[in-house]
Amino acid sequence: MTTAKTDEVVEEQAAPSTPSDQRERDRMRRRLARRRGGGWWPYAFLAPWFIGLFGLTIYPMLDSLYLSFTNFDLLTPAQWVGMDNYNKMFTEDPVFWDSVHATLLYVVVSVPLKLALALGVAMLLNRDLKGIGLYRAAFYLPSLLGGAVAIAIVWRQVFGGDGLFNDFLAWFGIKGQDWISSPDTALYTLILLAVWQFGTPMVIFLAGLKQLPKDVYEAAAIDGASPVTRFFKITLPLLTPIVFFNVVLQIIDAFKTFTPAFVISNGSGGPLNSTMLYSLYLYKKGFTDLQMGYASALAWVLFLVIAGFTAVNFIASRYWVHYDD
Amino acid sequence: MGHQISRRTLLRTTSGIAVAGALGSALSACSGGTGAGSTTSDLTMIWWGSDDRHAAYKKALAAFQKKNSKIKIRETYSGYDGYFDKFNTNIAGGSAPDLLQMDTALVAQYARKGVLAPIDSYVGKSLDLTGFSKTLLAAGTVDGKLYGVPSGIGVNQLTVNRTGLEKLGLKLPDREWTWADLKKISQDVYKKSGGKIYGVDDGGGSTLQCFEVFAREKGETFFSDDGKKLGFTPATLQEWWEFWADMRKVNASPPPAITSAAHNDLTKNAVVIGKALFSFDSGIYGAGGSITDAQLDFLPTPQGDFSGAREGNFVNGGVLLSATKASKKVADSVKIMSFFAQDATAIKDMQLLRGIPPTEKARNLIASGLTPTDKLNMENADYISQRVGKATNALPAPVPPPQGADQIWDLLFQSNLAVAFGKKSIKGQLGEFFDQASGILGG
């Protein structure tokens, strides 16, 4: 393939500049025709991707858009109800607002904490120590386990009334409570779980830190800049593109969080809907309460909200993200 | 052991491992289950339960196949978590199982949506229901048609940690006890245990196990007959919540954090963790045996101690076996239902794993082989069903719960919790409860 391509480029460049004899041109035309005849090959290789895109993404999305205007219950045919689902959501569904509240709180608290921790640890790990690879792996490990159901179950045990966390507090003479089953603290155990899984942004930060020019730091050190000054005046500004990338990804991820909330609350979103993250509510509506039309409407609202947040991020980034050139 | 055998109990018995387990079985079922309605000639059957129930079903089905070698059965089983989610998805995708274990709480909903096959035409022919009482069959009857065969008698029972009670020098209350008796002994438990153990788990949000009984004592039902409204008045619910607020105040019942932790998680039940001696959740001793080491005993839900109180207890149908309408093998499925209803081997295999057996004949068959706790369980259930049978002032057995019932039950639980955590006043929550409930049932 590569050689053919180079050939073609050469010929195309050559063609106008050397309008030599007819035979030469015929030969070229034949070659191009042969190549065009073989043009379906790339598409054949791309086909699985196209089938996936249309069959598993675009078609289901359009279908769910249609269903969001129906009262589809999975078992009987869908009936058109217009904007009913959307109206109901905003006007008469208190649980919807509970879930919006829980999700926004989750996003707003967990994302900055997670990124701050990720950056902090990335800076610690950006050194030439003996066995540094091992440390890096160790810090990344929670993220590998993160999405797993098992970890969420462990979390439930750790923060339960007779869990490890309270045993730990007991050493300091503090009497704990059941963190998972109190409406005031349950969501924060989920946030803690999210923050603990800082591995992915950490690796990205680490890669970014490795790219920073050493000479700038050397110059700053000679000028007597303190480590704190160096961090805020050099590291952070130079790293803003990476920070931006992580912010966008993590916000999107946080909005979609499902598994830990589902497992830790036993699928209930409780206590008192305090852990009813949006995706969990959507799932409950669709598969447990058999309101797939309503769930589809919820999904589209989520889609629009995530798109909105991302757009705002991109617009705001003009004012704080610095690119080299 | 009424609805809650079918719903709460099994759902909770398995819930600790179920999340992981259900996912696993869901996956494996996906790969194998899609052929249900298509080319293969196997009859597909699904159920939920504990390991003990799985083993019993398999044993009984093996016995069935020995006698009916032409019917090949493909079995898929899991915990309660995700069971109906998967069933819904299968129905929507056109790959419904032929025969399934159905929840008495959900049968009306599925029957009305046309998912289940009516089986009246088989009764007396290939479906032998000799010995089944009419009230029992009501559990599978929706709008006058039979959609499922009940597996056994389900009654509401309180589970009691008798060992714990005796340790404190307290006696098991009489079966003819009242709500006031419950309060008194629960307070005694707290006092005698030095404040270490509360009496009874918080029943304020516990729908099927106790509030429904209380409403019936008042002459009110949980749902109206047509299932479009609630059958009880705000005054009744207010009185109920006030009773439990008082129970928490005098330490007869545990604080809300304990109640909340037990939601959907039987392993955190106040009796199981040793924080209470009485539980409305019969799942502690449900299908698959006990999850505590204590010697357990059983009591009917207390009676009303106000004037004009009626018999509030009722008899329900355990779980059901139902066939799906889309299935081409309804006749074969009915044969299996009949086998579980009448065959001696099947009855002996299932023991109490699907509730107290439905007929006198079946109860006699298993009586000799029961464990001491199983025996106590069956005796109390027998006592309740006889008392209900004799009562002249009892309301008819409840209608199968309408669509949205799940959400209402959850709402009741959450509402009681909101009051208990001090987030809402009883009056304030009462208004919200009725508003939301009418939205759920109406919409």
PDB file of C-alpha atoms in Angstrom, chain A residues 154-172 174 176-177 179:
ATOM      1  CA  VAL A 154     -15.366  -3.593  49.400  1.00  0.00           C
ATOM      2  CA  TRP A 155     -16.169   0.099  49.761  1.00  0.00           C
ATOM      3  CA  ARG A 156     -19.532  -0.759  51.196  1.00  0.00           C
ATOM      4  CA  GLN A 157     -17.857  -2.927  53.823  1.00  0.00           C
ATOM      5  CA  VAL A 158     -15.153  -0.378  54.638  1.00  0.00           C
ATOM      6  CA  PHE A 159     -17.569   2.480  55.276  1.00  0.00           C
ATOM      7  CA  GLY A 160     -20.376   0.482  56.833  1.00  0.00           C
ATOM      8  CA  GLY A 161     -21.253   0.843  60.524  1.00  0.00           C
ATOM      9  CA  ASP A 162     -18.895  -1.947  61.594  1.00  0.00           C
ATOM     10  CA  GLY A 163     -16.411  -1.349  58.810  1.00  0.00           C
ATOM     11  CA  LEU A 164     -12.667  -0.792  58.701  1.00  0.00           C
ATOM     12  CA  PHE A 165     -12.937   2.974  58.554  1.00  0.00           C
ATOM     13  CA  ASN A 166     -14.686   3.126  61.910  1.00  0.00           C
ATOM     14  CA  ASP A 167     -12.109   0.731  63.375  1.00  0.00           C
ATOM     15  CA  PHE A 168      -9.472   3.152  62.165  1.00  0.00           C
ATOM     16  CA  LEU A 169     -11.279   6.113  63.746  1.00  0.00           C
ATOM     17  CA  ALA A 170     -11.588   4.151  66.979  1.00  0.00           C
ATOM     18  CA  TRP A 171      -7.786   4.234  67.380  1.00  0.00           C
ATOM     19  CA  PHE A 172      -8.108   7.966  67.860  1.00  0.00           C
ATOM     20  CA  ILE A 174     -13.509   8.819  67.593  1.00  0.00           C
ATOM     21  CA  GLY A 176     -17.805   6.604  63.856  1.00  0.00           C
ATOM     22  CA  GLN A 177     -21.205   6.132  62.302  1.00  0.00           C
ATOM     23  CA  TRP A 179     -21.289   6.394  56.593  1.00  0.00           C
TER      24      TRP A 179
END
